[in-house]
Structures are given as C-alpha cells and as structure tokens.
Amino acid sequence: MEKEKLRRIIRDTVIKKQIEKFDSYYVPVAISNRHAHISAEDVESLFGKGYKLTKVRELSQPGQFVCKEKVSLVGSKGRIDNVRVLGPSRKETQVEISTTDSYILGVKAPIRMSGGIDGTPGIKVVGPKGEIDLPKGLIVSARHLHISEDEARLFGLKNGDLVMI
C-alpha cells in the first residue's frame, strides 16, 4: 500500500473517531477583519530596499504567518493605522478590511474571496520608509472556511462549496 494512501486512511479514521467521541466535529473559528498581503516589490517601497518581512507566528493556513510589520491605510475620508501585514509576500498586494473600515476610509470595497482583486478599488498604503498608491486590491473578505483536503473529503466538500456553520 502506498504511504500516502495509508496516511489518508489513518487520518480519516482518527477524524471519524473524533466525530464519534464528541458527537460533532469542532472547527476553530477565527476572524481577521483587517490585514495586508504585500508583494515583494511593495515591501521594499514601504519598508526599504532589501527588506524582508519578520515572522511573528504561524497562521492556521500552512505556510502563512503573521508579521511584525504594520502599515497605515489612507482613504478620502480617513486613516487606519497599525494594519498587520501577513506573509509571505504575494504576487500582488491586497488589503482586506471590514465593511465598517470601508466607511471610515471612504472607499467602497467589494466583498470578494482572497485573491479576487480585479475591478476593485485601490488605497494609499503607508509604511515607515515610503508609501504606495495601490491601484486595485482593496476588498472585504468573503466569509470562508479553511479546512484540509482530508477533512473536506470526509464531509463531502470541495473548493467553492457554500456551507452553513
């Protein structure tokens, strides 16, 4: 038997036992109402040439982490300081805010899934060493579930499915 197939069988069995033990399956719930994913080029514009993001701790999504760095967002009506940067750097800079934040900033941000930034408004992003006028990339993140492929398979879910929690 292949190692990966055996690993899936074991993982599925453990998850099923968890479900039986607790009579339901517990999914951790988290809210991340405002943060920025910044491209490597924009990291240098905001924090200085050659600057690398500083990892503080891992996120529940594998490979992603909270950074020490923070930026400010400046809109036509207001400013929000201390917006946390998440790593690693992305291909394109994207800022996720709450609906309330969009009123404070004076920018109507559409509700989108992360990465869906085409046709979205921009925002001024200010760092300690510079600022950028982001032409697009300001969104209110759509509610979504982070779940492993194995857990999704057990529940009969696939990417893009709508769920009620």
Coordinates of N, CA and C in Angstrom, one line a residue:
M1 N 0.8 -1.2 0.0 CA 0.0 0.0 0.0 C 0.9 1.3 0.0
E2 N 0.5 2.2 -0.8 CA 1.3 3.5 -0.9 C 1.2 4.2 0.5
K3 N 2.4 4.9 0.8 CA 2.4 5.6 2.0 C 1.3 6.7 2.1
E4 N 1.1 7.4 1.1 CA 0.1 8.5 1.1 C -1.3 7.9 1.3
K5 N -1.6 6.8 0.7 CA -2.9 6.2 0.8 C -3.1 5.7 2.3
L6 N -2.1 5.1 2.8 CA -2.1 4.6 4.2 C -2.3 5.8 5.2
R7 N -1.6 6.9 4.9 CA -1.7 8.1 5.7 C -3.1 8.6 5.7
R8 N -3.7 8.7 4.5 CA -5.1 9.1 4.4 C -6.1 8.3 5.2
I9 N -5.9 7.0 5.1 CA -6.8 6.0 5.8 C -6.7 6.3 7.4
I10 N -5.4 6.4 7.8 CA -5.2 6.7 9.3 C -5.8 8.0 9.7
R11 N -5.6 9.0 8.9 CA -6.1 10.4 9.2 C -7.7 10.3 9.2
D12 N -8.3 9.7 8.2 CA -9.7 9.6 8.1 C -10.3 8.9 9.4
T13 N -9.6 7.8 9.8 CA -10.0 7.0 10.9 C -10.0 7.9 12.2
V14 N -8.9 8.6 12.4 CA -8.8 9.5 13.5 C -9.8 10.5 13.6
I15 N -10.1 11.2 12.4 CA -11.1 12.2 12.4 C -12.5 11.6 12.6
K16 N -12.8 10.4 12.1 CA -14.1 9.8 12.3 C -14.3 9.5 13.8
K17 N -13.2 9.0 14.5 CA -13.2 8.8 15.9 C -13.5 10.0 16.7
Q18 N -12.9 11.2 16.3 CA -13.2 12.4 16.9 C -14.6 12.8 16.8
I19 N -15.2 12.6 15.7 CA -16.6 13.0 15.4 C -17.5 12.1 16.3
E20 N -17.2 10.8 16.4 CA -18.0 9.9 17.2 C -17.9 10.3 18.7
K21 N -16.6 10.6 19.1 CA -16.4 10.9 20.5 C -17.1 12.2 21.0
F22 N -17.1 13.2 20.2 CA -17.8 14.5 20.5 C -19.2 14.6 20.0
D23 N -19.6 13.7 19.3 CA -21.0 13.7 18.7 C -21.1 14.9 17.7
S24 N -20.0 15.5 17.4 CA -20.0 16.5 16.3 C -18.5 16.9 16.1
Y25 N -18.3 17.6 15.0 CA -17.0 18.0 14.7 C -16.7 19.4 15.0
Y26 N -15.7 19.8 15.7 CA -15.4 21.1 16.1 C -14.5 21.7 15.1
V27 N -14.8 22.9 14.6 CA -14.0 23.6 13.6 C -13.6 25.0 14.3
P28 N -12.3 25.2 14.4 CA -12.0 26.5 15.0 C -12.5 27.7 14.2
V29 N -13.0 28.7 14.8 CA -13.5 29.9 14.1 C -12.6 31.1 14.4
A30 N -12.2 31.8 13.4 CA -11.4 33.0 13.6 C -11.8 34.1 12.7
I31 N -11.6 35.3 13.2 CA -11.9 36.5 12.4 C -10.7 37.3 12.2
S32 N -10.5 37.7 10.9 CA -9.3 38.5 10.6 C -9.9 39.7 9.8
N33 N -10.3 40.8 10.6 CA -11.1 41.8 10.0 C -10.2 42.8 9.1
R34 N -8.9 42.9 9.4 CA -8.1 43.8 8.5 C -6.7 43.4 8.5
H35 N -6.1 43.3 7.3 CA -4.7 42.9 7.2 C -4.3 43.2 5.7
A36 N -3.0 43.1 5.5 CA -2.4 43.4 4.2 C -1.5 42.2 3.8
H37 N -1.7 41.8 2.5 CA -0.8 40.9 1.9 C 0.0 41.7 0.9
I38 N 1.3 41.8 1.0 CA 2.1 42.7 0.2 C 3.1 42.0 -0.7
S39 N 3.2 42.5 -1.9 CA 4.2 42.0 -2.9 C 5.6 42.3 -2.5
A40 N 6.6 41.6 -2.9 CA 8.0 41.8 -2.6 C 8.4 43.2 -3.0
E41 N 8.0 43.6 -4.1 CA 8.3 45.0 -4.6 C 7.7 46.0 -3.7
D42 N 6.5 45.9 -3.3 CA 5.8 46.8 -2.4 C 6.4 46.8 -1.0
V43 N 6.9 45.6 -0.5 CA 7.6 45.5 0.8 C 8.8 46.5 0.8
E44 N 9.5 46.5 -0.3 CA 10.7 47.4 -0.4 C 10.3 48.8 -0.5
S45 N 9.2 49.1 -1.2 CA 8.7 50.5 -1.2 C 8.3 51.0 0.1
L46 N 7.7 50.2 0.9 CA 7.1 50.6 2.2 C 8.1 50.5 3.4
F47 N 9.1 49.5 3.3 CA 10.0 49.3 4.4 C 11.4 49.5 4.1
G48 N 11.8 49.6 2.8 CA 13.2 49.9 2.5 C 13.8 48.8 1.6
K49 N 14.7 49.2 0.8 CA 15.4 48.3 -0.2 C 16.0 47.1 0.5
G50 N 15.7 45.9 0.0 CA 16.2 44.7 0.6 C 15.5 44.2 1.8
Y51 N 14.5 44.9 2.2 CA 13.8 44.5 3.5 C 13.1 43.2 3.3
K52 N 13.1 42.4 4.4 CA 12.4 41.1 4.5 C 11.4 41.1 5.6
L53 N 10.2 40.6 5.4 CA 9.2 40.5 6.5 C 9.7 39.7 7.6
T54 N 9.3 40.1 8.9 CA 9.7 39.4 10.1 C 8.5 38.5 10.6
K55 N 8.7 37.2 10.6 CA 7.7 36.3 11.1 C 7.5 36.4 12.6
V56 N 6.3 36.5 13.0 CA 6.0 36.5 14.5 C 5.4 35.2 14.9
R57 N 4.4 34.7 14.1 CA 3.9 33.3 14.4 C 3.2 32.8 13.2
E58 N 3.0 31.5 13.1 CA 2.3 30.8 12.0 C 0.8 31.1 12.1
L59 N 0.2 31.1 11.0 CA -1.3 31.1 10.9 C -1.8 29.6 10.8
S60 N -3.1 29.5 10.9 CA -3.7 28.1 10.7 C -3.5 27.6 9.3
Q61 N -3.4 28.5 8.3 CA -3.2 28.1 6.9 C -1.7 27.8 6.7
P62 N -1.4 26.6 6.3 CA 0.0 26.2 6.2 C 0.8 27.2 5.3
G63 N 2.0 27.6 5.8 CA 2.9 28.4 5.0 C 2.6 29.9 5.2
Q64 N 1.5 30.3 5.8 CA 1.2 31.7 6.0 C 1.5 32.1 7.5
F65 N 1.9 33.4 7.7 CA 2.3 33.8 9.0 C 2.0 35.3 9.2
V66 N 1.9 35.6 10.5 CA 1.7 37.0 11.0 C 3.1 37.6 11.0
C67 N 3.1 38.9 10.5 CA 4.4 39.6 10.5 C 4.4 40.7 11.6
K68 N 5.6 41.1 12.0 CA 5.8 42.2 12.9 C 5.4 43.5 12.3
E69 N 5.5 43.6 11.0 CA 5.3 44.8 10.3 C 3.9 45.2 10.3
K70 N 3.6 46.6 10.3 CA 2.3 47.1 10.2 C 2.4 48.3 9.2
V71 N 1.2 48.6 8.6 CA 1.1 49.7 7.7 C -0.1 50.6 8.1
S72 N -0.2 51.7 7.4 CA -1.4 52.6 7.6 C -2.2 52.6 6.2
L73 N -3.5 52.7 6.3 CA -4.3 52.9 5.1 C -4.9 54.3 5.1
V74 N -4.8 55.0 4.0 CA -5.4 56.3 3.9 C -6.4 56.4 2.8
G75 N -7.6 56.8 3.1 CA -8.7 56.9 2.1 C -9.1 58.4 2.1
S76 N -10.1 58.7 1.3 CA -10.6 60.0 1.1 C -11.2 60.6 2.4
K77 N -11.7 59.8 3.3 CA -12.4 60.2 4.5 C -11.6 60.0 5.8
G78 N -10.7 59.1 5.7 CA -10.0 58.8 7.0 C -8.8 57.9 6.8
R79 N -8.2 57.6 8.0 CA -7.0 56.8 8.0 C -7.1 55.7 9.1
I80 N -6.5 54.5 8.8 CA -6.5 53.4 9.8 C -5.0 53.0 9.9
D81 N -4.5 53.2 11.2 CA -3.1 52.8 11.5 C -3.0 51.4 12.0
N82 N -1.8 50.9 12.1 CA -1.5 49.6 12.7 C -2.2 48.4 12.0
V83 N -2.2 48.4 10.7 CA -2.8 47.3 9.9 C -1.7 46.3 9.8
R84 N -2.0 45.1 10.3 CA -1.0 44.0 10.3 C -0.7 43.5 8.9
V85 N 0.6 43.2 8.6 CA 1.0 42.6 7.4 C 1.0 41.1 7.6
L86 N 0.6 40.3 6.6 CA 0.7 38.8 6.7 C 1.6 38.4 5.6
G87 N 2.4 37.3 5.9 CA 3.4 36.8 4.9 C 3.0 35.4 4.5
P88 N 3.7 34.9 3.5 CA 4.8 35.5 2.8 C 4.3 36.6 1.8
S89 N 5.3 37.2 1.1 CA 4.9 38.2 0.1 C 4.1 37.5 -1.0
R90 N 3.2 38.2 -1.6 CA 2.3 37.7 -2.6 C 2.8 38.3 -4.0
K91 N 2.2 37.8 -5.0 CA 2.4 38.3 -6.4 C 1.9 39.7 -6.5
E92 N 0.7 40.0 -6.0 CA 0.1 41.3 -6.0 C -0.3 41.7 -4.6
T93 N -0.2 43.0 -4.3 CA -0.6 43.5 -3.0 C -2.1 43.5 -2.9
Q94 N -2.6 43.1 -1.8 CA -4.0 43.1 -1.5 C -4.3 43.5 0.0
V95 N -5.3 44.3 0.2 CA -5.6 44.7 1.5 C -7.0 44.3 1.8
E96 N -7.2 43.6 3.0 CA -8.5 43.1 3.4 C -9.0 43.9 4.6
I97 N -10.2 44.5 4.5 CA -10.7 45.3 5.6 C -12.2 44.8 5.9
S98 N -12.7 45.4 6.9 CA -14.1 45.1 7.2 C -15.0 46.2 6.5
T99 N -16.3 45.9 6.5 CA -17.3 46.9 5.9 C -17.2 48.2 6.7
T100 N -17.1 48.1 8.0 CA -17.0 49.3 8.8 C -15.8 50.1 8.4
D101 N -14.7 49.4 8.2 CA -13.4 50.1 7.8 C -13.6 50.9 6.5
S102 N -14.4 50.3 5.6 CA -14.6 51.0 4.3 C -15.4 52.3 4.5
Y103 N -16.3 52.4 5.5 CA -16.9 53.7 5.8 C -15.9 54.7 6.3
I104 N -15.1 54.2 7.2 CA -14.1 55.1 7.9 C -13.1 55.6 6.8
L105 N -12.7 54.8 5.8 CA -11.8 55.2 4.8 C -12.4 56.0 3.7
G106 N -13.7 55.8 3.5 CA -14.4 56.5 2.4 C -14.2 55.8 1.1
V107 N -14.0 54.5 1.1 CA -13.8 53.7 -0.1 C -14.8 52.5 -0.1
K108 N -15.5 52.3 -1.1 CA -16.5 51.2 -1.2 C -15.7 49.9 -1.6
A109 N -15.4 49.1 -0.7 CA -14.6 47.8 -1.0 C -15.6 46.7 -1.2
P110 N -15.5 46.0 -2.3 CA -16.4 44.9 -2.6 C -16.1 43.7 -1.8
I111 N -17.1 42.8 -1.6 CA -16.9 41.5 -0.9 C -16.3 40.6 -1.9
R112 N -15.2 40.0 -1.6 CA -14.5 39.1 -2.5 C -13.8 38.0 -1.8
M113 N -13.5 36.9 -2.5 CA -12.6 35.9 -1.9 C -11.2 36.5 -2.1
S114 N -10.3 36.1 -1.2 CA -8.9 36.5 -1.2 C -8.3 36.2 -2.6
G115 N -7.6 37.1 -3.1 CA -7.0 37.0 -4.5 C -7.9 37.5 -5.6
G116 N -9.2 37.7 -5.3 CA -10.1 38.2 -6.4 C -10.1 39.7 -6.4
I117 N -9.0 40.3 -6.9 CA -8.9 41.8 -6.8 C -9.1 42.5 -8.1
D118 N -9.4 41.8 -9.2 CA -9.7 42.5 -10.5 C -11.0 43.4 -10.3
G119 N -10.9 44.6 -10.8 CA -12.0 45.5 -10.7 C -12.3 46.1 -9.3
T120 N -11.4 46.0 -8.4 CA -11.5 46.5 -7.0 C -10.9 47.9 -6.9
P121 N -11.3 48.7 -6.0 CA -10.6 50.0 -5.8 C -9.3 49.8 -5.1
G122 N -8.5 50.9 -5.2 CA -7.2 50.9 -4.5 C -7.3 51.7 -3.3
I123 N -6.1 51.9 -2.7 CA -6.0 52.6 -1.4 C -4.5 53.1 -1.3
K124 N -4.3 54.2 -0.5 CA -2.9 54.5 -0.2 C -2.5 53.7 1.0
V125 N -1.3 53.1 0.8 CA -0.7 52.3 1.9 C 0.6 53.0 2.3
V126 N 0.7 53.3 3.6 CA 1.9 54.0 4.1 C 2.7 53.1 5.1
G127 N 4.0 53.0 4.8 CA 4.9 52.3 5.7 C 5.9 53.3 6.3
P128 N 6.8 52.8 7.1 CA 7.8 53.6 7.7 C 8.8 54.3 6.8
K129 N 9.0 53.7 5.6 CA 10.0 54.2 4.6 C 9.5 54.7 3.3
G130 N 8.1 54.6 3.2 CA 7.5 55.1 1.9 C 6.1 54.8 1.9
E131 N 5.5 55.1 0.8 CA 4.0 54.8 0.6 C 3.8 54.4 -0.9
I132 N 2.7 53.7 -1.1 CA 2.3 53.3 -2.4 C 0.8 53.7 -2.6
D133 N 0.5 54.1 -3.8 CA -0.9 54.3 -4.2 C -1.4 53.0 -4.9
L134 N -1.9 52.1 -4.2 CA -2.4 50.9 -4.7 C -3.5 51.1 -5.7
P135 N -3.3 50.7 -7.0 CA -4.4 51.0 -8.0 C -5.6 50.1 -7.8
K136 N -5.4 48.9 -7.3 CA -6.5 47.9 -7.0 C -6.1 47.0 -5.9
G137 N -7.1 46.3 -5.3 CA -6.7 45.3 -4.3 C -7.3 45.5 -2.9
L138 N -8.2 46.5 -2.8 CA -8.9 46.7 -1.5 C -10.2 45.9 -1.5
I139 N -10.4 44.9 -0.6 CA -11.6 44.1 -0.5 C -12.0 43.9 0.9
V140 N -13.3 43.5 1.0 CA -13.9 43.0 2.3 C -13.9 41.5 2.0
S141 N -13.2 40.7 2.8 CA -13.0 39.3 2.6 C -14.4 38.6 2.8
A142 N -14.7 37.8 1.8 CA -16.0 37.0 1.9 C -15.8 35.9 3.0
R143 N -16.8 35.6 3.7 CA -16.8 34.6 4.7 C -16.3 33.3 4.0
H144 N -15.4 32.6 4.6 CA -14.9 31.3 4.0 C -14.4 30.4 5.1
L145 N -14.2 29.2 4.7 CA -13.7 28.1 5.7 C -12.4 27.6 5.2
H146 N -11.4 27.5 6.2 CA -10.1 26.9 5.9 C -10.2 25.5 6.5
I147 N -10.1 24.5 5.6 CA -10.2 23.1 6.1 C -9.2 22.3 5.2
S148 N -8.6 21.3 5.8 CA -7.7 20.5 5.0 C -8.4 19.7 3.9
E149 N -7.7 19.2 2.9 CA -8.3 18.4 1.9 C -8.9 17.1 2.4
D150 N -8.2 16.6 3.4 CA -8.7 15.3 4.0 C -10.0 15.5 4.8
E151 N -10.1 16.6 5.5 CA -11.3 16.9 6.3 C -12.5 17.2 5.3
A152 N -12.1 18.0 4.3 CA -13.2 18.3 3.3 C -13.7 17.1 2.6
R153 N -12.9 16.1 2.3 CA -13.3 14.9 1.7 C -14.2 14.1 2.6
L154 N -13.9 14.1 3.9 CA -14.7 13.4 4.9 C -16.1 13.9 4.9
F155 N -16.3 15.2 4.8 CA -17.6 15.9 4.8 C -18.2 16.1 3.4
G156 N -17.5 15.5 2.4 CA -18.1 15.6 1.1 C -18.1 17.0 0.5
L157 N -17.1 17.8 0.9 CA -17.0 19.2 0.5 C -15.9 19.3 -0.6
K158 N -16.0 20.3 -1.4 CA -15.0 20.7 -2.4 C -14.8 22.2 -2.4
N159 N -13.7 22.7 -3.0 CA -13.4 24.1 -3.0 C -14.6 24.8 -3.7
G160 N -15.0 25.9 -3.0 CA -16.1 26.7 -3.6 C -17.4 26.4 -3.1
D161 N -17.6 25.3 -2.4 CA -18.9 24.9 -1.8 C -19.4 25.9 -0.8
L162 N -20.7 26.2 -0.7 CA -21.2 27.0 0.3 C -21.6 26.1 1.5
V163 N -21.3 26.6 2.7 CA -21.6 25.8 3.9 C -22.3 26.8 4.9
M164 N -23.1 26.1 5.8 CA -23.6 26.9 7.0 C -23.0 26.3 8.2
I165 N -22.6 27.3 9.1 CA -22.0 26.9 10.3 C -22.8 27.4 11.5

